[in-house]
Each structure stands twice: as C-alpha cells, then as structure tokens.
CSV table of C-alpha atoms in Angstrom, one decimal:
chain,number,residue,atom,x,y,z
X,10,UNK,CA,117.3,-285.4,30.0
X,11,UNK,CA,119.7,-282.6,28.8
X,12,UNK,CA,119.8,-279.4,30.7
X,13,UNK,CA,123.1,-278.3,29.2
X,14,UNK,CA,122.8,-274.9,27.4
X,15,UNK,CA,126.2,-275.3,25.7
X,16,UNK,CA,124.8,-277.8,23.2
X,17,UNK,CA,125.3,-275.7,20.2
X,18,UNK,CA,128.7,-274.1,21.0
X,19,UNK,CA,131.5,-274.7,18.5
X,20,UNK,CA,134.4,-274.9,20.9
X,21,UNK,CA,133.5,-278.0,22.9
X,22,UNK,CA,136.2,-280.7,23.3
X,23,UNK,CA,135.7,-283.5,20.8
X,24,UNK,CA,137.7,-286.2,19.1
X,25,UNK,CA,138.9,-285.9,15.5
X,26,UNK,CA,138.8,-289.6,14.7
X,27,UNK,CA,135.9,-292.0,14.3
X,28,UNK,CA,134.4,-293.4,17.6
X,29,UNK,CA,132.6,-296.5,18.5
X,30,UNK,CA,129.9,-296.9,21.2
X,31,UNK,CA,130.2,-299.0,24.3
X,32,UNK,CA,126.9,-300.1,25.9
X,33,UNK,CA,126.9,-299.0,29.6
X,34,UNK,CA,123.4,-299.6,30.7
X,35,UNK,CA,120.1,-301.3,30.0
X,36,UNK,CA,118.8,-298.5,27.8
X,37,UNK,CA,120.1,-298.2,24.2
X,38,UNK,CA,120.9,-294.6,24.9
X,39,UNK,CA,123.2,-295.4,27.8
X,40,UNK,CA,126.4,-295.5,25.9
X,41,UNK,CA,129.8,-294.0,25.9
X,42,UNK,CA,132.5,-293.9,23.2
X,43,UNK,CA,136.0,-295.0,22.5
X,44,UNK,CA,138.3,-294.4,19.6
X,45,UNK,CA,138.5,-296.9,16.7
X,46,UNK,CA,142.3,-296.9,16.3
X,47,UNK,CA,142.9,-299.4,19.1
X,48,UNK,CA,143.2,-303.2,19.4
X,49,UNK,CA,140.5,-305.4,20.8
X,50,UNK,CA,142.6,-305.9,24.0
X,51,UNK,CA,143.0,-302.1,24.4
X,52,UNK,CA,139.3,-301.5,23.8
X,53,UNK,CA,138.3,-304.1,26.4
X,54,UNK,CA,140.8,-302.6,28.9
X,55,UNK,CA,139.4,-299.1,28.6
X,56,UNK,CA,135.9,-300.4,28.7
X,57,UNK,CA,136.6,-302.3,32.0
X,58,UNK,CA,138.1,-299.1,33.6
X,59,UNK,CA,134.9,-297.2,32.6
X,60,UNK,CA,132.6,-300.0,33.8
X,61,UNK,CA,134.4,-300.2,37.1
X,62,UNK,CA,133.6,-296.5,37.7
X,63,UNK,CA,130.0,-296.6,36.4
X,64,UNK,CA,128.8,-294.9,39.6
X,65,UNK,CA,130.4,-291.6,38.4
X,66,UNK,CA,128.1,-291.2,35.4
X,67,UNK,CA,124.8,-289.5,35.6
X,68,UNK,CA,121.9,-290.3,33.3
X,69,UNK,CA,119.4,-288.1,35.1
X,70,UNK,CA,119.7,-285.1,37.5
X,71,UNK,CA,118.6,-287.3,40.3
X,72,UNK,CA,121.9,-289.2,39.8
X,73,UNK,CA,123.9,-286.1,40.9
X,74,UNK,CA,124.5,-285.8,44.7
X,75,UNK,CA,126.1,-282.4,44.1
X,76,UNK,CA,129.3,-280.8,45.3
X,77,UNK,CA,129.5,-280.6,49.1
X,78,UNK,CA,128.6,-276.9,49.9
X,79,UNK,CA,131.2,-277.0,52.7
X,80,UNK,CA,133.8,-277.7,50.1
X,81,UNK,CA,132.6,-275.1,47.6
X,82,UNK,CA,129.4,-273.2,46.7
X,83,UNK,CA,128.7,-270.1,44.7
X,84,UNK,CA,128.4,-266.8,46.6
X,85,UNK,CA,127.4,-263.4,45.3
X,86,UNK,CA,129.5,-260.5,46.2
X,87,UNK,CA,127.1,-257.6,45.9
X,88,UNK,CA,128.3,-254.0,46.4
X,89,UNK,CA,127.0,-252.6,49.7
X,90,UNK,CA,125.6,-249.5,47.9
X,91,UNK,CA,123.5,-251.7,45.5
X,92,UNK,CA,119.7,-251.6,45.7
X,93,UNK,CA,117.6,-254.5,44.6
X,94,UNK,CA,116.0,-254.2,41.2
X,95,UNK,CA,112.8,-256.1,40.2
X,96,UNK,CA,112.4,-256.2,36.4
X,97,UNK,CA,108.9,-255.8,35.1
X,98,UNK,CA,107.6,-258.9,33.4
X,99,UNK,CA,108.0,-258.9,29.7
X,100,UNK,CA,105.4,-260.3,27.4
X,101,UNK,CA,106.2,-263.4,25.5
X,102,UNK,CA,104.6,-265.0,22.4
X,103,UNK,CA,102.8,-268.3,22.8
X,104,UNK,CA,105.6,-270.5,21.4
X,105,UNK,CA,108.0,-269.0,23.9
X,106,UNK,CA,105.5,-269.4,26.8
X,107,UNK,CA,105.1,-273.0,26.0
X,108,UNK,CA,108.9,-273.6,25.9
X,109,UNK,CA,109.4,-271.7,29.2
X,110,UNK,CA,106.8,-273.9,30.8
X,111,UNK,CA,108.5,-277.0,29.6
X,112,UNK,CA,111.9,-275.9,30.8
X,113,UNK,CA,110.7,-274.8,34.2
X,114,UNK,CA,109.1,-278.2,34.6
X,115,UNK,CA,112.5,-279.8,33.9
X,116,UNK,CA,114.3,-277.6,36.3
X,117,UNK,CA,111.7,-278.2,39.0
X,118,UNK,CA,111.9,-282.0,38.4
X,119,UNK,CA,115.7,-281.8,38.7
X,120,UNK,CA,115.3,-279.7,42.0
X,121,UNK,CA,117.5,-277.0,40.5
X,122,UNK,CA,114.9,-274.3,41.2
X,123,UNK,CA,112.2,-273.7,43.8
X,124,UNK,CA,109.2,-271.4,43.9
X,125,UNK,CA,109.7,-268.0,45.7
X,126,UNK,CA,106.8,-265.9,47.2
X,127,UNK,CA,108.7,-262.8,48.4
X,128,UNK,CA,111.7,-261.4,46.6
X,129,UNK,CA,113.4,-258.1,46.1
X,130,UNK,CA,115.5,-259.1,43.1
X,131,UNK,CA,113.6,-260.2,40.0
X,132,UNK,CA,114.8,-261.0,36.5
X,133,UNK,CA,113.1,-261.9,33.2
X,134,UNK,CA,113.5,-265.1,31.2
X,135,UNK,CA,115.0,-264.8,27.8
X,136,UNK,CA,114.5,-267.5,25.2
X,137,UNK,CA,117.2,-267.9,22.6
X,138,UNK,CA,116.8,-270.0,19.5
X,139,UNK,CA,119.4,-272.8,19.2
X,140,UNK,CA,121.0,-274.0,16.0
X,141,UNK,CA,118.7,-277.1,16.0
X,142,UNK,CA,115.6,-274.8,16.0
X,143,UNK,CA,114.7,-275.5,19.6
X,144,UNK,CA,114.6,-272.9,22.4
X,145,UNK,CA,117.2,-272.4,25.2
X,146,UNK,CA,116.0,-270.7,28.4
X,147,UNK,CA,118.3,-268.0,29.8
X,148,UNK,CA,117.9,-265.5,32.5
X,149,UNK,CA,118.5,-261.7,32.1
X,150,UNK,CA,120.8,-261.1,35.1
X,151,UNK,CA,122.0,-257.8,33.7
X,152,UNK,CA,121.0,-255.7,36.8
X,153,UNK,CA,122.3,-258.2,39.3
X,154,UNK,CA,125.6,-258.7,37.4
X,155,UNK,CA,126.2,-254.9,37.3
X,156,UNK,CA,126.4,-254.7,41.1
X,157,UNK,CA,128.4,-257.9,41.7
X,158,UNK,CA,132.1,-257.4,42.3
X,159,UNK,CA,134.4,-259.2,39.9
X,160,UNK,CA,136.0,-262.4,41.1
X,161,UNK,CA,139.6,-262.0,40.0
X,162,UNK,CA,140.4,-265.7,40.2
X,163,UNK,CA,142.8,-266.4,37.3
X,164,UNK,CA,141.8,-268.6,34.4
X,165,UNK,CA,144.5,-270.7,32.9
X,166,UNK,CA,146.5,-269.5,29.9
X,167,UNK,CA,145.0,-271.2,26.9
X,168,UNK,CA,148.3,-271.4,25.0
X,169,UNK,CA,149.9,-273.2,27.9
X,170,UNK,CA,147.0,-275.7,28.2
X,171,UNK,CA,147.1,-276.4,24.5
X,172,UNK,CA,150.9,-276.9,24.6
X,173,UNK,CA,150.5,-279.2,27.6
X,174,UNK,CA,147.8,-281.4,26.0
X,175,UNK,CA,149.5,-281.8,22.6
X,176,UNK,CA,152.1,-284.3,21.7
X,177,UNK,CA,150.5,-287.2,23.6
X,178,UNK,CA,149.5,-290.5,21.9
X,179,UNK,CA,146.4,-291.1,24.0
X,180,UNK,CA,143.7,-288.6,24.9
X,181,UNK,CA,140.3,-288.9,26.6
X,182,UNK,CA,137.8,-286.0,26.5
X,183,UNK,CA,135.5,-285.7,29.5
X,184,UNK,CA,132.3,-283.8,30.0
X,185,UNK,CA,130.5,-283.2,33.3
X,186,UNK,CA,126.8,-283.7,33.6
X,187,UNK,CA,125.2,-280.3,33.8
X,188,UNK,CA,128.4,-279.2,35.4
X,189,UNK,CA,127.6,-275.7,36.7
X,190,UNK,CA,124.4,-277.1,38.3
X,191,UNK,CA,126.4,-279.5,40.4
X,192,UNK,CA,127.5,-276.5,42.5
X,193,UNK,CA,125.0,-275.2,45.0
X,194,UNK,CA,124.2,-271.5,45.5
X,195,UNK,CA,124.9,-270.1,48.9
X,196,UNK,CA,121.6,-270.2,50.8
X,197,UNK,CA,121.6,-266.5,51.5
X,198,UNK,CA,122.0,-265.8,47.7
X,199,UNK,CA,119.4,-268.1,46.3
X,200,UNK,CA,116.6,-265.5,46.5
X,201,UNK,CA,118.7,-263.0,44.5
X,202,UNK,CA,118.6,-265.3,41.4
X,203,UNK,CA,114.8,-265.2,41.2
X,204,UNK,CA,113.2,-265.1,37.7
X,205,UNK,CA,109.7,-264.4,36.7
X,206,UNK,CA,107.3,-266.5,34.6
X,207,UNK,CA,103.6,-266.4,33.6
X,208,UNK,CA,102.6,-268.5,36.6
X,209,UNK,CA,105.1,-268.0,39.4
X,210,UNK,CA,108.5,-266.8,40.5
X,211,UNK,CA,111.4,-269.2,41.0
X,212,UNK,CA,115.0,-269.0,42.3
X,213,UNK,CA,117.9,-271.2,41.7
X,214,UNK,CA,119.2,-273.7,44.3
X,215,UNK,CA,122.2,-274.4,42.1
X,216,UNK,CA,124.6,-272.2,40.2
X,217,UNK,CA,123.0,-271.2,36.9
X,218,UNK,CA,124.6,-270.0,33.7
X,219,UNK,CA,124.4,-266.2,33.2
X,220,UNK,CA,125.6,-265.1,36.6
X,221,UNK,CA,128.7,-263.1,36.9
X,222,UNK,CA,131.8,-265.0,38.1
X,223,UNK,CA,130.3,-268.5,37.6
X,224,UNK,CA,133.3,-269.3,35.3
X,225,UNK,CA,135.7,-268.3,38.0
X,226,UNK,CA,133.9,-270.4,40.6
X,227,UNK,CA,133.9,-273.5,38.3
X,228,UNK,CA,137.6,-273.1,37.5
X,229,UNK,CA,138.3,-272.8,41.3
X,230,UNK,CA,136.4,-276.1,41.8
X,231,UNK,CA,138.3,-277.9,39.0
X,232,UNK,CA,141.7,-276.7,40.3
X,233,UNK,CA,140.8,-278.0,43.8
X,234,UNK,CA,139.5,-281.3,42.6
X,235,UNK,CA,142.3,-282.1,40.2
X,236,UNK,CA,145.2,-280.4,42.0
X,237,UNK,CA,147.3,-283.6,41.7
X,238,UNK,CA,146.4,-284.2,38.0
X,239,UNK,CA,146.5,-280.8,36.2
X,240,UNK,CA,149.7,-280.4,34.2
X,241,UNK,CA,150.7,-284.0,34.8
X,242,UNK,CA,148.0,-286.2,33.4
X,243,UNK,CA,145.2,-283.7,32.4
X,244,UNK,CA,144.4,-280.2,31.4
X,245,UNK,CA,141.3,-278.3,32.4
X,246,UNK,CA,139.9,-275.0,31.2
X,247,UNK,CA,136.6,-274.3,33.1
X,248,UNK,CA,134.5,-277.2,31.9
X,249,UNK,CA,136.7,-278.5,29.1
X,250,UNK,CA,138.8,-281.5,30.3
X,251,UNK,CA,141.3,-283.7,28.6
X,252,UNK,CA,143.2,-286.6,30.1
X,253,UNK,CA,146.6,-287.1,28.3
X,254,UNK,CA,149.1,-290.0,28.4
X,255,UNK,CA,152.1,-291.3,26.4
X,256,UNK,CA,151.3,-295.0,26.5
X,257,UNK,CA,148.1,-297.1,26.9
X,258,UNK,CA,148.8,-298.6,30.3
X,259,UNK,CA,149.6,-295.1,31.7
X,260,UNK,CA,146.4,-293.8,30.2
X,261,UNK,CA,144.3,-296.4,32.1
X,262,UNK,CA,146.1,-295.4,35.4
X,263,UNK,CA,145.6,-291.7,34.6
X,264,UNK,CA,141.8,-292.3,34.1
X,265,UNK,CA,141.5,-294.2,37.3
X,266,UNK,CA,143.3,-291.3,39.2
X,267,UNK,CA,140.8,-288.8,37.6
X,268,UNK,CA,137.8,-291.0,38.5
X,269,UNK,CA,139.0,-291.3,42.1
X,270,UNK,CA,139.3,-287.5,42.4
X,271,UNK,CA,135.7,-287.1,40.9
X,272,UNK,CA,134.4,-289.7,43.4
X,273,UNK,CA,135.9,-287.9,46.4
X,274,UNK,CA,134.1,-284.7,45.6
X,275,UNK,CA,130.8,-286.3,44.3
X,276,UNK,CA,131.2,-284.9,40.8
X,277,UNK,CA,129.4,-286.7,38.0
X,278,UNK,CA,130.1,-287.1,34.3
X,279,UNK,CA,127.9,-287.1,31.2
X,280,UNK,CA,129.0,-290.5,29.8
X,281,UNK,CA,127.3,-289.9,26.5
X,282,UNK,CA,129.5,-286.9,25.8
X,283,UNK,CA,132.7,-288.5,27.0
X,284,UNK,CA,135.1,-290.1,24.5
X,285,UNK,CA,137.9,-292.4,25.7
X,286,UNK,CA,141.3,-293.3,24.3
X,287,UNK,CA,141.6,-291.4,21.0
X,288,UNK,CA,144.7,-290.2,19.2
X,289,UNK,CA,143.7,-286.6,18.8
X,290,UNK,CA,140.9,-284.0,19.1
X,291,UNK,CA,139.7,-280.5,19.3
X,292,UNK,CA,140.5,-278.6,22.5
X,293,UNK,CA,140.0,-274.9,23.1
X,294,UNK,CA,139.7,-274.4,19.4
X,295,UNK,CA,142.9,-276.1,18.5
X,296,UNK,CA,143.5,-279.6,16.9
X,297,UNK,CA,145.7,-281.8,19.1
X,298,UNK,CA,147.8,-284.6,17.6
X,299,UNK,CA,150.7,-286.6,18.9
X,300,UNK,CA,152.8,-284.9,16.2
X,301,UNK,CA,151.8,-281.4,17.4
X,302,UNK,CA,149.2,-278.7,17.0
X,303,UNK,CA,147.1,-277.9,13.9
X,304,UNK,CA,144.8,-275.0,13.2
X,305,UNK,CA,141.1,-275.7,13.4
X,306,UNK,CA,140.0,-276.5,9.8
X,307,UNK,CA,136.6,-275.0,10.4
X,308,UNK,CA,138.2,-271.7,11.3
X,309,UNK,CA,140.4,-271.8,8.3
X,310,UNK,CA,137.6,-272.7,6.0
X,311,UNK,CA,135.5,-269.8,7.4
X,312,UNK,CA,138.1,-267.4,6.1
X,313,UNK,CA,138.6,-269.2,2.8
X,314,UNK,CA,134.9,-269.0,2.1
X,315,UNK,CA,134.7,-265.2,2.9
X,316,UNK,CA,134.2,-262.7,0.2
X,317,UNK,CA,136.1,-259.5,0.2
X,318,UNK,CA,134.7,-257.3,3.0
X,319,UNK,CA,132.7,-254.2,2.0
X,320,UNK,CA,131.5,-252.9,5.4
X,321,UNK,CA,133.1,-252.2,8.7
X,322,UNK,CA,131.3,-255.1,10.3
X,323,UNK,CA,132.7,-257.5,7.7
X,324,UNK,CA,136.2,-256.1,8.2
X,325,UNK,CA,135.8,-256.6,12.0
X,326,UNK,CA,134.7,-260.2,11.4
X,327,UNK,CA,137.7,-260.9,9.2
X,328,UNK,CA,140.1,-259.3,11.8
X,329,UNK,CA,138.6,-261.4,14.6
X,330,UNK,CA,138.9,-264.6,12.6
X,331,UNK,CA,142.6,-263.9,11.7
X,332,UNK,CA,143.3,-263.1,15.4
X,333,UNK,CA,141.9,-266.5,16.4
X,334,UNK,CA,144.5,-268.2,14.1
X,335,UNK,CA,147.4,-265.8,14.8
X,336,UNK,CA,149.5,-268.6,16.3
X,337,UNK,CA,149.6,-270.2,12.8
X,338,UNK,CA,150.1,-267.1,10.7
X,339,UNK,CA,153.7,-265.7,10.2
X,340,UNK,CA,153.9,-261.9,9.9
X,341,UNK,CA,150.2,-261.5,10.6
X,342,UNK,CA,150.5,-257.9,11.8
X,343,UNK,CA,152.6,-256.9,8.8
X,344,UNK,CA,150.5,-258.5,6.2
X,345,UNK,CA,147.2,-257.5,7.7
X,346,UNK,CA,148.2,-253.8,8.2
X,347,UNK,CA,146.2,-252.5,5.3
X,348,UNK,CA,143.1,-254.3,6.6
X,349,UNK,CA,143.6,-253.3,10.2
X,350,UNK,CA,143.9,-249.6,9.2
X,351,UNK,CA,140.3,-249.8,8.0
X,352,UNK,CA,139.2,-250.4,11.6
X,353,UNK,CA,140.4,-246.9,12.6
X,354,UNK,CA,138.4,-245.1,9.9
X,355,UNK,CA,135.0,-243.7,10.6
X,356,UNK,CA,134.0,-243.1,7.0
X,357,UNK,CA,132.8,-245.7,4.6
X,358,UNK,CA,135.1,-248.7,4.2
X,359,UNK,CA,137.2,-248.5,1.0
X,360,UNK,CA,138.6,-252.0,0.2
X,361,UNK,CA,141.8,-251.2,-1.8
X,362,UNK,CA,144.0,-253.4,-4.0
X,363,UNK,CA,146.5,-253.6,-1.2
X,364,UNK,CA,143.8,-254.9,1.2
X,365,UNK,CA,142.8,-257.5,-1.4
X,366,UNK,CA,146.4,-258.7,-1.8
X,367,UNK,CA,146.7,-259.1,1.9
X,368,UNK,CA,143.4,-261.0,2.1
X,369,UNK,CA,144.5,-263.4,-0.7
X,370,UNK,CA,147.9,-264.0,1.0
X,371,UNK,CA,146.0,-265.2,4.1
X,372,UNK,CA,143.8,-267.4,2.1
X,373,UNK,CA,146.8,-269.0,0.4
X,374,UNK,CA,148.5,-269.6,3.8
X,375,UNK,CA,145.4,-271.0,5.4
X,376,UNK,CA,144.8,-273.4,2.6
X,377,UNK,CA,147.8,-275.4,3.9
X,378,UNK,CA,148.4,-274.1,7.5
X,379,UNK,CA,151.6,-275.2,9.2
X,380,UNK,CA,151.8,-277.9,11.8
X,381,UNK,CA,153.3,-276.5,15.0
X,382,UNK,CA,155.6,-278.8,17.0
X,383,UNK,CA,155.2,-279.3,20.7
X,384,UNK,CA,158.1,-277.7,22.5
X,385,UNK,CA,160.3,-280.4,24.0
X,386,UNK,CA,162.8,-280.2,26.8
X,387,UNK,CA,166.4,-280.8,25.8
X,388,UNK,CA,166.1,-279.5,22.3
X,389,UNK,CA,167.6,-276.1,21.2
X,390,UNK,CA,165.0,-273.4,20.8
X,391,UNK,CA,165.7,-270.6,18.3
X,392,UNK,CA,163.8,-267.3,17.9
X,393,UNK,CA,163.9,-265.5,14.6
X,394,UNK,CA,162.9,-261.8,14.7
X,395,UNK,CA,161.8,-259.5,11.8
X,396,UNK,CA,160.9,-255.8,12.1
X,397,UNK,CA,159.2,-253.5,9.6
X,398,UNK,CA,158.1,-249.9,9.7
X,399,UNK,CA,154.8,-250.8,11.3
X,400,UNK,CA,155.2,-254.2,13.0
X,401,UNK,CA,157.3,-256.8,14.8
X,402,UNK,CA,157.2,-260.5,13.8
X,403,UNK,CA,158.7,-263.5,15.7
X,404,UNK,CA,158.8,-267.2,15.1
X,405,UNK,CA,160.1,-269.7,17.6
X,406,UNK,CA,161.5,-272.9,16.2
X,407,UNK,CA,163.2,-276.0,17.7
X,408,UNK,CA,166.0,-278.0,16.1
X,409,UNK,CA,165.1,-281.6,15.8
X,410,UNK,CA,167.1,-284.6,14.3
X,411,UNK,CA,169.5,-283.9,11.5
X,412,UNK,CA,169.3,-280.2,12.3
X,413,UNK,CA,165.8,-279.7,10.8
X,414,UNK,CA,163.9,-276.8,12.3
X,415,UNK,CA,160.2,-277.0,13.1
X,416,UNK,CA,158.0,-274.0,14.0
X,417,UNK,CA,156.5,-273.9,17.5
X,418,UNK,CA,154.9,-270.5,17.7
X,419,UNK,CA,154.3,-267.4,15.5
X,420,UNK,CA,153.9,-264.0,17.1
X,421,UNK,CA,153.4,-260.6,15.6
X,422,UNK,CA,152.5,-257.1,16.9
X,423,UNK,CA,151.5,-253.9,15.2
X,424,UNK,CA,153.6,-250.9,16.3
X,425,UNK,CA,151.5,-248.0,17.7
X,426,UNK,CA,152.1,-244.3,18.0
X,427,UNK,CA,155.6,-243.3,18.9
X,428,UNK,CA,157.0,-246.8,18.4
X,429,UNK,CA,156.7,-246.2,14.6
X,430,UNK,CA,159.6,-243.7,15.0
X,431,UNK,CA,161.9,-246.1,16.9
X,432,UNK,CA,165.3,-246.8,15.3
X,433,UNK,CA,165.9,-250.3,13.9
X,434,UNK,CA,167.9,-251.4,16.9
X,435,UNK,CA,165.2,-250.1,19.3
X,436,UNK,CA,162.5,-252.1,17.4
X,437,UNK,CA,164.7,-255.2,17.6
X,438,UNK,CA,165.0,-254.8,21.3
X,439,UNK,CA,161.3,-254.2,21.6
X,440,UNK,CA,160.6,-257.3,19.7
X,441,UNK,CA,162.9,-259.4,21.9
X,442,UNK,CA,161.1,-258.0,25.0
X,443,UNK,CA,157.7,-258.7,23.5
X,444,UNK,CA,158.7,-262.3,22.5
X,445,UNK,CA,160.2,-263.0,25.9
X,446,UNK,CA,157.0,-262.0,27.7
X,447,UNK,CA,154.7,-264.0,25.3
X,448,UNK,CA,156.9,-267.1,25.3
X,449,UNK,CA,158.0,-267.4,28.9
C-alpha cells in the first residue's frame, strides 16, 4: 500500500549502479536492495544488519506506531485576526470521484483521517494526474496557509550537504514509510485540516502534504532524531537521507547507529525504497561518487535537447535549467548575459546571434561537464577570480598530488545597476567578498 505522493518526483535519492534484491519477508514484494559491486561476504554482512533490524520496516500503515506526540507533533500557528473559511464544494467528474473514493478509503484504513461533523475550516480535494497516468489526491489548503505564520526553522544548505556526502566509498539511501504521516497533528488543529468529499467531511489525524510549514516540522524532527549522526555518518535534507562511510566495516556500524536512533523514536522505513551499500547515487539533484561530484546527466541532457528559445517562457525555462547547473558552469553569468537580458524585456523575444552563440557554448560544455573534487582538509585551496564589464566569475580549486589543480566550485554573478560602473579594482574586491560569503 503506497500513500506516498512523491512517487513521480525527479529529485528523490537513488543509486546510480545496478542493485540486487534481498528477500526480507514471506511475500515476494517484501524485498530491499543492495549494490552489485560487493563481494558475497560484504553482501551477507549488510543483509544481516538489515535483517537484525527488520522491526524498523513497515509494509503497511498499521506497522507504523508513529512519532510520540510528546516528542514532536505538527501545530498550526494561525494569525489571531484570521477568520475560518469554508470553501464551497467543487464539482468533479466521475473518474475523479471514483479516485477520491478509493484514496479516502485508503486513508481511513490507515487511520490517517477521521470523519468530522462540525467544522469551521473546509478545503476542497484536488486530483492531480501523475506521470504513470494514475491520480494523486491533494488538498487545497490555500486559505488556511495564507493565515498561518511562517515557521522560520532553517533548512540545511544543499551545497554543504552535497559536499559532505560526496567522496565516500560506501553509501546507503534511506526512505521513510509515508514519512510526513508518521507525525501526528496537534489535537486542537486536526479539525482545521478538514476537506470535503461527495459523501462526508474528513480531517487529518496525521501531518498531511500541502500544509504550510510541514517541511520545517519534518526537518526539525530529523535533526532531533539524528543529532549524533548528521555531518558525521549521514546527511539529511527533509526526507532525503544518505548514510556515508569510508570503509565497509564502518558502514555497517553507521547503519546500526542510524537504526538505533530510528527505533528510539518509533520511526519506520520503507524497505522497498531503501538501497544499501552502493558506491554512488543521486542526492538533491547531484551525482555523488567517491571521486567527487558530477552534474545530473538528466539535467544536462534536458538542455542539450532544447531548441533555441522563441518565447519568454522558453527563455525562462532555459535560465532555470542553467541555474540548477551553475556549480558546474564556469563564467555562467558572463556567457549567459545576452540570454538573461531577454528576461528584462517586455516586448516579443528576439533571439539574436549572440544569444545563439551563448546557447551553443553551454551545450558544448554540458556535453562533457567537469567532475568537481570534494574539498579535503590539509590541501591548499586556490581561488581564481575574473571580472568583466557585467559579471564576476570565480573558481575554487585545490592542489593535489604533483601540483595538479582540480575544480571544486564555480561561482558567477551578474553585476546590477551601479556596480556596472565600478572600477576594476572595486569589482575585484566585490568578487572576493562575494566568493568569501558563498564559499565560507
């Protein structure tokens, strides 16, 4: 039974090598996976660690005891001036109605929701078509989210997490079983999550997707559960988790530590979506290897397959894709300047020869993107800085054996307004300040 609405997201953690199944239960579907690049002895050792902790894996919502609400639950912080809003029920076509009925049945069976008879807040169900053609049930919490104060709990810096997870020989990617739903709603706030269907109104007993601040609540939970492991043997970004080690025996110990932390807080994993003991994988949109960090080939191919933009929307799409790969693109701001200028124009987009030359430069570079080294303590780090009339470009490299230099990070920035008129020395100083802030 899969109640995970993230099923068709592209940025989930996953291995990059082949994996082989390990039977974990009586049913054929009760399996987990390990990498293929390991000896039989290593495979058996990892399998034994997983089997010894079989109680931590859920195959059904009834297998989840849930996080102790005294430890953490999700609370809504609603503005005192806010007045409850009950949305009028929207009509749905028959196919959507049938899908809603099925999903509500699953949620009731899992005891994630309960029927409500009197409510002041009321939201509609929204059905979204997934990439596999099936429907995903969401709730339109627009009105409720508008009056909820923002939880400013800080999310981790993605670059630091990627740096921390790269350069390790052994990785395990973990996935929680319907993770958000393992956190209970505060009893006083359950009624505020009520949604309307054809037959009844229901509210969530557990934390649903779609509510404001649920990501912050989940990150707070992860930081509390894995306070001893984060940064040392694992990295966590909301519900993306990777366990990292430099040798196989340490990896087994690190997994045991993580399992013990999960057990203390009654958190359950989705064994079918976990992969143990691999040499690399995708994490937060980056490809992690023991030798360093590589660009996501799917993101590179998306740009290589693009035709020259002819509309503002297509230019915006190209700019967004380039930004997601900025760490791997030297002099991005300088080369992309003709393209970025199109975003400031209100009239029809005019794709010039200069724009096309910039576009082709990016395609050429992304056909063979650089491998970025993991910054290592004890090695000299060198920053090279280049300035032009409209941009600042920086590359940080580290000197390795025989004096060879390997890139660690590319940074660039477009100069705005008065900074265009800075003298060369002022631009250099600005570049140093910008690089120091980004790389500290």
